[in-house]
């Protein structure tokens, strides 16, 4: 039987925990070793898991491996998606890309820059809102800094409309089809951009996980 607690990367086998034949009992320390190695393969040798980021990463990992006990203790709802917020350069996008590799064979979300959704709308119109709003599992990167959409002279808050559609999809699928996002903005700033209705829906189908506002810029 294949052992799902082990992953081979670059010819090296990494153990994420212990497998008893039916269940993987994950070990956070071993997960960190794997993520650090995988991060270097994906993003280059300068990638590093910083000790100060471990509290956030613990939450993200517990959600990704579907550790119901830890998630309950941390106030994380496994039926909801993730809204990962924090300052520019703190590593949100890299972590969301990295976490997709933690559970081989699981259904992966597609990383989509929010601005690309708007560019698609400008070209294709409301079909874009259907494409991103009615199906699929996505992580919308840099939510809130995308421009306003414009198609045939009409302006549209594209991501606001997509999020409303994604909320309906969340309800219809009973949480099986999730939406994730990263953002540099806080709740008040998101509400200013998308309005109270969208912000209210976001509270209902996102788990908010936030880096501290003083988190260092990893790109510096």
Short mmCIF file of C-alpha atoms in Angstrom, two decimals:
data_model
loop_
_atom_site.label_atom_id
_atom_site.label_comp_id
_atom_site.label_asym_id
_atom_site.label_seq_id
_atom_site.Cartn_x
_atom_site.Cartn_y
_atom_site.Cartn_z
CA UNK A 1 0.00 0.00 0.00
CA UNK A 2 1.29 3.44 -0.90
CA UNK A 3 2.26 5.50 2.14
CA UNK A 4 0.62 8.95 1.90
CA UNK A 5 2.77 10.27 4.76
CA UNK A 6 5.85 10.23 2.52
CA UNK A 7 6.63 12.55 -0.40
CA UNK A 8 9.64 12.35 -2.71
CA UNK A 9 11.07 15.65 -3.96
CA UNK A 10 14.30 15.96 -5.92
CA UNK A 11 15.16 12.34 -5.18
CA UNK A 12 14.80 12.85 -1.42
CA UNK A 13 12.05 11.19 0.62
CA UNK A 14 10.31 13.35 3.21
CA UNK A 15 8.11 11.95 5.95
CA UNK A 16 5.25 14.21 7.05
CA UNK A 17 4.17 11.95 9.92
CA UNK A 18 3.24 8.35 10.62
CA UNK A 19 0.78 6.23 8.63
CA UNK A 20 -1.09 3.47 10.50
CA UNK A 21 -2.61 1.93 7.38
CA UNK A 22 -5.71 4.09 7.33
CA UNK A 23 -4.78 7.52 8.73
CA UNK A 24 -1.78 9.83 8.52
CA UNK A 25 -0.78 11.24 11.90
CA UNK A 26 0.98 14.41 10.82
CA UNK A 27 3.93 15.97 12.62
CA UNK A 28 4.15 19.77 12.28
CA UNK A 29 7.94 19.82 12.65
CA UNK A 30 8.35 17.29 9.81
CA UNK A 31 5.85 19.23 7.71
CA UNK A 32 7.99 22.36 8.14
CA UNK A 33 11.09 20.51 6.95
CA UNK A 34 9.25 19.37 3.83
CA UNK A 35 7.74 22.80 3.11
CA UNK A 36 11.13 24.46 3.45
CA UNK A 37 12.65 21.99 0.97
CA UNK A 38 9.72 22.23 -1.46
CA UNK A 39 9.78 26.01 -1.21
CA UNK A 40 13.42 26.09 -2.24
CA UNK A 41 12.61 23.90 -5.25
CA UNK A 42 9.68 26.12 -6.28
CA UNK A 43 10.98 29.59 -5.45
CA UNK A 44 14.78 29.31 -5.26
CA UNK A 45 17.44 28.77 -2.65
CA UNK A 46 16.65 31.96 -0.75
CA UNK A 47 13.24 30.65 0.30
CA UNK A 48 12.97 30.15 4.04
CA UNK A 49 10.31 29.26 6.58
CA UNK A 50 10.70 32.01 9.18
CA UNK A 51 10.16 31.14 12.83
CA UNK A 52 7.92 34.20 13.27
CA UNK A 53 5.56 32.84 10.58
CA UNK A 54 4.99 29.48 12.26
CA UNK A 55 1.77 30.44 14.09
CA UNK A 56 0.17 31.40 10.76
CA UNK A 57 1.64 28.37 9.04
CA UNK A 58 0.33 26.06 11.76
CA UNK A 59 -3.20 27.28 11.01
CA UNK A 60 -2.73 26.92 7.26
CA UNK A 61 -1.30 23.42 7.61
CA UNK A 62 -4.03 22.26 10.00
CA UNK A 63 -6.61 23.42 7.46
CA UNK A 64 -4.79 21.83 4.52
CA UNK A 65 -4.39 18.41 6.16
CA UNK A 66 -7.96 18.68 7.51
CA UNK A 67 -6.96 18.27 11.14
CA UNK A 68 -10.44 18.74 12.59
CA UNK A 69 -9.31 18.77 16.24
CA UNK A 70 -6.66 21.46 15.75
CA UNK A 71 -8.89 23.51 13.45
CA UNK A 72 -11.69 23.51 16.02
CA UNK A 73 -9.25 24.67 18.70
CA UNK A 74 -8.01 27.44 16.40
CA UNK A 75 -11.50 28.54 15.36
CA UNK A 76 -11.12 27.38 11.75
CA UNK A 77 -14.14 26.03 9.85
CA UNK A 78 -13.12 23.31 7.38
CA UNK A 79 -16.18 24.02 5.21
CA UNK A 80 -15.02 27.58 4.54
CA UNK A 81 -12.18 28.78 2.33
CA UNK A 82 -9.11 30.75 3.39
CA UNK A 83 -8.63 34.51 3.25
CA UNK A 84 -4.94 35.04 3.98
CA UNK A 85 -4.13 38.66 4.73
CA UNK A 86 -0.94 40.51 5.56
CA UNK A 87 1.49 43.23 4.49
CA UNK A 88 3.04 43.37 1.03
CA UNK A 89 5.91 40.90 0.70
CA UNK A 90 5.11 38.78 3.77
CA UNK A 91 4.86 35.60 1.68
CA UNK A 92 1.11 35.05 1.29
CA UNK A 93 1.20 34.03 -2.36
CA UNK A 94 4.19 31.72 -1.93
CA UNK A 95 2.57 29.92 1.00
CA UNK A 96 -0.72 29.41 -0.82
CA UNK A 97 1.16 28.00 -3.81
CA UNK A 98 3.26 25.82 -1.54
CA UNK A 99 0.41 24.35 0.51
CA UNK A 100 -1.12 22.80 -2.61
CA UNK A 101 1.68 20.21 -2.52
CA UNK A 102 1.20 19.12 1.09
CA UNK A 103 -1.46 16.45 0.44
CA UNK A 104 -0.68 14.62 -2.83
CA UNK A 105 -3.76 13.62 -4.76
CA UNK A 106 -6.03 16.17 -3.12
CA UNK A 107 -8.09 18.56 -5.21
CA UNK A 108 -5.92 21.59 -5.88
CA UNK A 109 -7.12 25.17 -6.20
CA UNK A 110 -5.88 27.26 -9.09
CA UNK A 111 -3.98 30.45 -8.24
CA UNK A 112 -5.48 33.36 -10.20
CA UNK A 113 -4.16 36.95 -9.97
CA UNK A 114 -7.24 39.11 -9.32
CA UNK A 115 -6.15 41.61 -11.95
CA UNK A 116 -6.20 38.81 -14.56
CA UNK A 117 -9.89 38.22 -13.83
CA UNK A 118 -10.54 41.90 -14.56
CA UNK A 119 -8.47 41.80 -17.76
CA UNK A 120 -10.52 38.79 -18.87
CA UNK A 121 -13.75 40.66 -18.10
CA UNK A 122 -12.59 43.66 -20.12
CA UNK A 123 -12.14 41.35 -23.10
CA UNK A 124 -14.96 38.80 -22.68
CA UNK A 125 -17.52 40.60 -20.52
CA UNK A 126 -19.87 38.85 -18.12
CA UNK A 127 -18.87 35.39 -19.29
CA UNK A 128 -15.78 35.89 -17.11
CA UNK A 129 -17.94 36.28 -14.00
CA UNK A 130 -19.70 33.02 -14.89
CA UNK A 131 -16.38 31.26 -15.56
CA UNK A 132 -14.88 32.19 -12.19
CA UNK A 133 -18.09 32.40 -10.18
CA UNK A 134 -20.04 29.27 -11.02
CA UNK A 135 -17.55 26.41 -10.74
CA UNK A 136 -13.99 25.39 -9.95
CA UNK A 137 -11.77 25.91 -6.94
CA UNK A 138 -9.72 29.12 -7.06
CA UNK A 139 -7.43 31.23 -4.93
CA UNK A 140 -7.74 34.86 -6.00
CA UNK A 141 -4.37 36.47 -5.43
CA UNK A 142 -3.99 40.13 -4.38
CA UNK A 143 -7.69 40.66 -3.82
CA UNK A 144 -8.71 44.31 -3.59
CA UNK A 145 -5.95 45.98 -5.59
CA UNK A 146 -7.29 45.05 -9.02
CA UNK A 147 -8.70 47.81 -11.24
CA UNK A 148 -12.38 48.32 -11.97
CA UNK A 149 -13.52 46.35 -15.00
CA UNK A 150 -14.88 48.02 -18.10
CA UNK A 151 -16.67 46.27 -20.95
CA UNK A 152 -18.39 48.13 -23.78
CA UNK A 153 -18.31 51.35 -21.79
CA UNK A 154 -19.86 49.91 -18.62
CA UNK A 155 -17.90 49.75 -15.38
CA UNK A 156 -18.09 46.67 -13.17
CA UNK A 157 -16.62 45.72 -9.81
CA UNK A 158 -15.63 42.37 -11.25
CA UNK A 159 -14.25 40.60 -8.18
CA UNK A 160 -17.18 41.83 -6.11
CA UNK A 161 -19.55 40.13 -8.54
CA UNK A 162 -17.39 37.00 -8.66
CA UNK A 163 -17.38 36.79 -4.85
CA UNK A 164 -21.17 37.07 -4.70
CA UNK A 165 -21.42 34.22 -7.21
CA UNK A 166 -18.86 32.19 -5.27
CA UNK A 167 -20.93 32.63 -2.11
CA UNK A 168 -23.96 31.13 -3.89
CA UNK A 169 -21.73 28.30 -5.10
CA UNK A 170 -20.52 27.74 -1.53
CA UNK A 171 -24.11 27.43 -0.32
CA UNK A 172 -25.22 25.21 -3.20
CA UNK A 173 -22.25 22.84 -2.75
CA UNK A 174 -22.60 22.88 1.05
CA UNK A 175 -18.99 23.93 1.38
CA UNK A 176 -17.54 21.32 -0.97
CA UNK A 177 -16.43 23.90 -3.54
CA UNK A 178 -14.24 26.44 -1.80
CA UNK A 179 -12.89 29.88 -2.54
CA UNK A 180 -9.55 31.13 -1.26
CA UNK A 181 -7.89 34.53 -1.55
CA UNK A 182 -4.88 36.56 -0.48
CA UNK A 183 -5.03 40.27 0.25
CA UNK A 184 -2.90 43.13 1.54
CA UNK A 185 -6.02 44.91 2.81
CA UNK A 186 -7.89 44.82 6.10
CA UNK A 187 -11.63 44.24 6.56
CA UNK A 188 -12.53 47.94 6.44
CA UNK A 189 -10.55 48.48 3.24
CA UNK A 190 -12.18 45.46 1.60
CA UNK A 191 -15.60 46.77 2.56
CA UNK A 192 -14.77 50.17 1.04
CA UNK A 193 -13.96 48.45 -2.25
CA UNK A 194 -16.65 45.77 -2.43
CA UNK A 195 -19.39 47.13 -0.19
CA UNK A 196 -21.06 45.83 2.95
CA UNK A 197 -23.01 43.06 1.20
CA UNK A 198 -19.90 41.41 -0.25
CA UNK A 199 -17.97 41.89 2.99
CA UNK A 200 -20.81 40.19 4.89
CA UNK A 201 -20.72 37.22 2.49
CA UNK A 202 -16.94 37.01 2.82
CA UNK A 203 -17.28 36.60 6.58
CA UNK A 204 -19.63 33.70 5.94
CA UNK A 205 -17.47 31.68 3.57
CA UNK A 206 -13.89 32.64 4.47
CA UNK A 207 -11.70 31.80 7.42
CA UNK A 208 -9.60 34.91 8.03
CA UNK A 209 -5.97 34.09 8.76
CA UNK A 210 -3.74 37.13 9.17
CA UNK A 211 -0.06 37.91 9.40
CA UNK A 212 0.80 40.63 11.91
CA UNK A 213 0.95 44.14 10.46
CA UNK A 214 4.65 44.35 11.36
CA UNK A 215 5.59 41.13 9.54
CA UNK A 216 8.84 41.72 7.66
CA UNK A 217 9.02 42.01 3.89
CA UNK A 218 10.64 38.73 2.78
CA UNK A 219 11.70 40.32 -0.52
CA UNK A 220 13.96 42.88 1.16
#
